Amino acid sequence: INTGAVQWRRQLSSHAGLAADTGHLFVTDSDDRVWAADPVGGAGRWRQDRLKFRQLTAPVLIGNAIAVGDLDGWLHLIAQDDGRLLARTRIAKSPIVARPQVAGGRIFVYANDGTLAAVSVGPAPGGARAVSNQRAEAADRAAIPTDASDAVSRSPAATSAP
């Protein structure tokens, strides 16, 4: 933004938000399709339509994938390079409306029912993606548990995306 000039512009209705790095731009649009675009010129790369009308969160970058939460409490992983659905795991039975956060190689997800989950993503046998979920339910608790024995663990929790 040295000159303050707009380098490119594209019309797209989005209520959830976007995620970007130097080589990628990802947007969840108002019809809950996830788009990938070139951040330099704005050209579209792919569009993922299979999660349409699931009230997706803004995307978050994790390795070579992006993650979005939905109204049914599912966290979906999408390949950055071509938009394939890689995996999903159920975090809660209530909506995920806050953008997931990434720190230390984990995705942290908070659902409307108070469920907080730390999700690890990594390679699984056979080259597929594995998703494991450590969940801490906040009901009747004043603080987030600090001892891993307080968390519920599911492994493997990944299922193939629909």
mmCIF file of C-alpha atoms in Angstrom:
data_model
loop_
_atom_site.group_PDB
_atom_site.id
_atom_site.type_symbol
_atom_site.label_atom_id
_atom_site.label_comp_id
_atom_site.label_asym_id
_atom_site.label_seq_id
_atom_site.Cartn_x
_atom_site.Cartn_y
_atom_site.Cartn_z
ATOM 1 C CA ILE A 1 0.000 0.000 0.000
ATOM 2 C CA ASN A 2 2.862 2.337 -0.798
ATOM 3 C CA THR A 3 0.692 4.557 -2.971
ATOM 4 C CA GLY A 4 -2.682 3.855 -1.377
ATOM 5 C CA ALA A 5 -4.013 2.739 -4.782
ATOM 6 C CA VAL A 6 -6.442 -0.167 -4.959
ATOM 7 C CA GLN A 7 -4.606 -3.015 -6.671
ATOM 8 C CA TRP A 8 -7.714 -5.069 -7.422
ATOM 9 C CA ARG A 9 -11.363 -5.304 -6.456
ATOM 10 C CA ARG A 10 -13.942 -8.085 -6.607
ATOM 11 C CA GLN A 11 -17.629 -8.179 -5.619
ATOM 12 C CA LEU A 12 -18.394 -10.896 -3.087
ATOM 13 C CA SER A 13 -20.937 -10.895 -0.271
ATOM 14 C CA SER A 14 -19.434 -12.225 2.940
ATOM 15 C CA HIS A 15 -20.617 -12.049 6.540
ATOM 16 C CA ALA A 16 -18.070 -14.391 8.120
ATOM 17 C CA GLY A 17 -14.705 -13.077 6.986
ATOM 18 C CA LEU A 18 -11.464 -14.132 5.376
ATOM 19 C CA ALA A 19 -8.024 -15.563 6.020
ATOM 20 C CA ALA A 20 -4.844 -14.886 4.061
ATOM 21 C CA ASP A 21 -1.120 -15.369 3.843
ATOM 22 C CA THR A 22 1.373 -14.283 1.184
ATOM 23 C CA GLY A 23 0.224 -16.907 -1.335
ATOM 24 C CA HIS A 24 -3.432 -17.544 -0.497
ATOM 25 C CA LEU A 25 -6.693 -15.714 0.168
ATOM 26 C CA PHE A 26 -9.754 -17.602 1.471
ATOM 27 C CA VAL A 27 -13.248 -16.212 1.995
ATOM 28 C CA THR A 28 -16.495 -17.693 3.320
ATOM 29 C CA ASP A 29 -19.311 -16.021 1.363
ATOM 30 C CA SER A 30 -22.884 -15.267 2.460
ATOM 31 C CA ASP A 31 -24.142 -18.544 0.890
ATOM 32 C CA ASP A 32 -21.517 -20.455 2.901
ATOM 33 C CA ARG A 33 -19.325 -21.335 -0.045
ATOM 34 C CA VAL A 34 -15.596 -21.176 0.579
ATOM 35 C CA TRP A 35 -13.545 -19.403 -2.104
ATOM 36 C CA ALA A 36 -9.813 -19.331 -2.788
ATOM 37 C CA ALA A 37 -8.248 -16.456 -4.675
ATOM 38 C CA ASP A 38 -4.831 -15.163 -5.645
ATOM 39 C CA PRO A 39 -3.987 -12.382 -3.183
ATOM 40 C CA VAL A 40 -1.841 -10.545 -5.739
ATOM 41 C CA GLY A 41 -4.325 -10.275 -8.613
ATOM 42 C CA GLY A 42 -7.625 -11.455 -7.102
ATOM 43 C CA ALA A 43 -8.201 -14.237 -9.630
ATOM 44 C CA GLY A 44 -10.365 -17.083 -8.340
ATOM 45 C CA ARG A 45 -8.648 -20.442 -7.852
ATOM 46 C CA TRP A 46 -11.477 -22.694 -6.628
ATOM 47 C CA ARG A 47 -14.858 -22.664 -4.876
ATOM 48 C CA GLN A 48 -16.121 -25.286 -2.404
ATOM 49 C CA ASP A 49 -19.935 -25.626 -2.628
ATOM 50 C CA ARG A 50 -20.532 -28.774 -0.549
ATOM 51 C CA LEU A 51 -20.914 -26.887 2.750
ATOM 52 C CA LYS A 52 -23.498 -24.469 1.389
ATOM 53 C CA PHE A 53 -26.114 -23.162 3.849
ATOM 54 C CA ARG A 54 -24.295 -24.553 6.929
ATOM 55 C CA GLN A 55 -23.647 -21.043 8.355
ATOM 56 C CA LEU A 56 -19.871 -21.346 8.193
ATOM 57 C CA THR A 57 -17.397 -19.378 10.257
ATOM 58 C CA ALA A 58 -14.575 -17.407 8.757
ATOM 59 C CA PRO A 59 -11.750 -19.714 7.656
ATOM 60 C CA VAL A 60 -8.496 -20.205 9.534
ATOM 61 C CA LEU A 61 -5.216 -21.481 8.057
ATOM 62 C CA ILE A 62 -3.651 -24.663 9.477
ATOM 63 C CA GLY A 63 -0.754 -26.225 7.567
ATOM 64 C CA ASN A 64 -1.883 -26.963 3.998
ATOM 65 C CA ALA A 65 -5.549 -26.849 5.002
ATOM 66 C CA ILE A 66 -8.142 -24.360 6.100
ATOM 67 C CA ALA A 67 -10.730 -24.999 8.793
ATOM 68 C CA VAL A 68 -14.289 -23.697 9.180
ATOM 69 C CA GLY A 69 -16.920 -24.401 11.822
ATOM 70 C CA ASP A 70 -20.669 -24.716 11.161
ATOM 71 C CA LEU A 71 -24.140 -24.406 12.703
ATOM 72 C CA ASP A 72 -24.293 -28.097 13.648
ATOM 73 C CA GLY A 73 -21.042 -28.031 15.636
ATOM 74 C CA TRP A 74 -18.803 -29.608 12.969
ATOM 75 C CA LEU A 75 -15.264 -28.472 12.156
ATOM 76 C CA HIS A 76 -14.403 -29.062 8.472
ATOM 77 C CA LEU A 77 -10.904 -29.220 6.955
ATOM 78 C CA ILE A 78 -10.476 -28.127 3.344
ATOM 79 C CA ALA A 79 -7.347 -28.493 1.186
ATOM 80 C CA GLN A 80 -5.807 -25.107 0.386
ATOM 81 C CA ASP A 81 -4.555 -26.139 -3.046
ATOM 82 C CA ASP A 82 -7.782 -27.456 -4.622
ATOM 83 C CA GLY A 83 -10.692 -27.065 -2.164
ATOM 84 C CA ARG A 84 -11.188 -30.787 -1.468
ATOM 85 C CA LEU A 85 -12.933 -31.656 1.777
ATOM 86 C CA LEU A 86 -10.275 -33.491 3.776
ATOM 87 C CA ALA A 87 -11.953 -34.354 7.072
ATOM 88 C CA ARG A 88 -14.398 -33.220 9.693
ATOM 89 C CA THR A 89 -15.034 -33.776 13.380
ATOM 90 C CA ARG A 90 -18.005 -32.957 15.576
ATOM 91 C CA ILE A 91 -17.002 -30.503 18.272
ATOM 92 C CA ALA A 92 -20.423 -29.955 19.857
ATOM 93 C CA LYS A 93 -24.128 -30.285 19.221
ATOM 94 C CA SER A 94 -24.523 -26.522 19.087
ATOM 95 C CA PRO A 95 -23.352 -23.953 16.535
ATOM 96 C CA ILE A 96 -19.776 -22.819 16.135
ATOM 97 C CA VAL A 97 -20.068 -19.133 15.283
ATOM 98 C CA ALA A 98 -16.699 -17.783 16.407
ATOM 99 C CA ARG A 99 -13.783 -18.078 14.008
ATOM 100 C CA PRO A 100 -11.537 -20.951 15.106
ATOM 101 C CA GLN A 101 -8.058 -19.900 16.243
ATOM 102 C CA VAL A 102 -4.707 -21.581 15.539
ATOM 103 C CA ALA A 103 -1.781 -21.678 17.953
ATOM 104 C CA GLY A 104 1.006 -24.176 18.437
ATOM 105 C CA GLY A 105 -0.191 -26.371 15.565
ATOM 106 C CA ARG A 106 -3.673 -26.833 17.071
ATOM 107 C CA ILE A 107 -7.066 -25.435 16.155
ATOM 108 C CA PHE A 108 -9.018 -24.049 19.106
ATOM 109 C CA VAL A 109 -12.782 -24.063 18.619
ATOM 110 C CA TYR A 110 -15.503 -22.604 20.856
ATOM 111 C CA ALA A 111 -19.165 -23.601 20.408
ATOM 112 C CA ASN A 112 -22.269 -21.776 21.623
ATOM 113 C CA ASP A 113 -22.986 -24.393 24.303
ATOM 114 C CA GLY A 114 -19.689 -23.603 26.042
ATOM 115 C CA THR A 115 -17.677 -26.452 24.525
ATOM 116 C CA LEU A 116 -14.033 -25.541 24.001
ATOM 117 C CA ALA A 117 -11.974 -27.965 21.916
ATOM 118 C CA ALA A 118 -8.312 -28.234 20.950
ATOM 119 C CA VAL A 119 -8.001 -30.057 17.634
ATOM 120 C CA SER A 120 -4.753 -31.509 16.269
ATOM 121 C CA VAL A 121 -4.366 -32.108 12.558
ATOM 122 C CA GLY A 122 -1.787 -34.439 11.106
ATOM 123 C CA PRO A 123 -1.122 -37.213 8.637
ATOM 124 C CA ALA A 124 -2.882 -40.510 9.215
ATOM 125 C CA PRO A 125 -2.044 -43.994 7.934
ATOM 126 C CA GLY A 126 -2.659 -44.205 4.208
ATOM 127 C CA GLY A 127 -1.961 -40.522 3.585
ATOM 128 C CA ALA A 128 -5.377 -39.264 4.739
ATOM 129 C CA ARG A 129 -5.696 -36.494 7.298
ATOM 130 C CA ALA A 130 -6.367 -37.379 10.922
ATOM 131 C CA VAL A 131 -8.200 -35.085 13.277
ATOM 132 C CA SER A 132 -8.087 -35.623 17.024
ATOM 133 C CA ASN A 133 -10.159 -33.619 19.446
ATOM 134 C CA GLN A 134 -9.586 -32.869 23.127
ATOM 135 C CA ARG A 135 -12.715 -31.260 24.501
ATOM 136 C CA ALA A 136 -13.342 -29.390 27.706
ATOM 137 C CA GLU A 137 -16.989 -28.654 28.443
ATOM 138 C CA ALA A 138 -17.410 -25.447 30.398
ATOM 139 C CA ALA A 139 -20.772 -26.250 31.971
ATOM 140 C CA ASP A 140 -20.587 -26.106 35.776
ATOM 141 C CA ARG A 141 -16.931 -25.030 35.627
ATOM 142 C CA ALA A 142 -15.533 -21.674 36.577
ATOM 143 C CA ALA A 143 -12.340 -22.140 34.539
ATOM 144 C CA ILE A 144 -10.955 -24.087 31.624
ATOM 145 C CA PRO A 145 -9.338 -27.312 32.880
ATOM 146 C CA THR A 146 -5.558 -27.282 32.878
ATOM 147 C CA ASP A 147 -5.105 -31.005 33.404
ATOM 148 C CA ALA A 148 -5.452 -33.162 30.269
ATOM 149 C CA SER A 149 -7.206 -35.822 32.384
ATOM 150 C CA ASP A 150 -10.169 -33.414 32.695
ATOM 151 C CA ALA A 151 -10.662 -33.377 28.934
ATOM 152 C CA VAL A 152 -12.618 -35.867 26.854
ATOM 153 C CA SER A 153 -10.500 -37.370 24.066
ATOM 154 C CA ARG A 154 -11.682 -38.887 20.814
ATOM 155 C CA SER A 155 -9.233 -40.515 18.453
ATOM 156 C CA PRO A 156 -9.680 -41.002 15.608
ATOM 157 C CA ALA A 157 -12.543 -38.530 15.453
ATOM 158 C CA ALA A 158 -12.328 -37.786 11.756
ATOM 159 C CA THR A 159 -15.008 -38.886 9.353
ATOM 160 C CA SER A 160 -15.118 -38.425 5.657
ATOM 161 C CA ALA A 161 -16.839 -35.223 4.679
ATOM 162 C CA PRO A 162 -20.222 -35.685 2.996
#
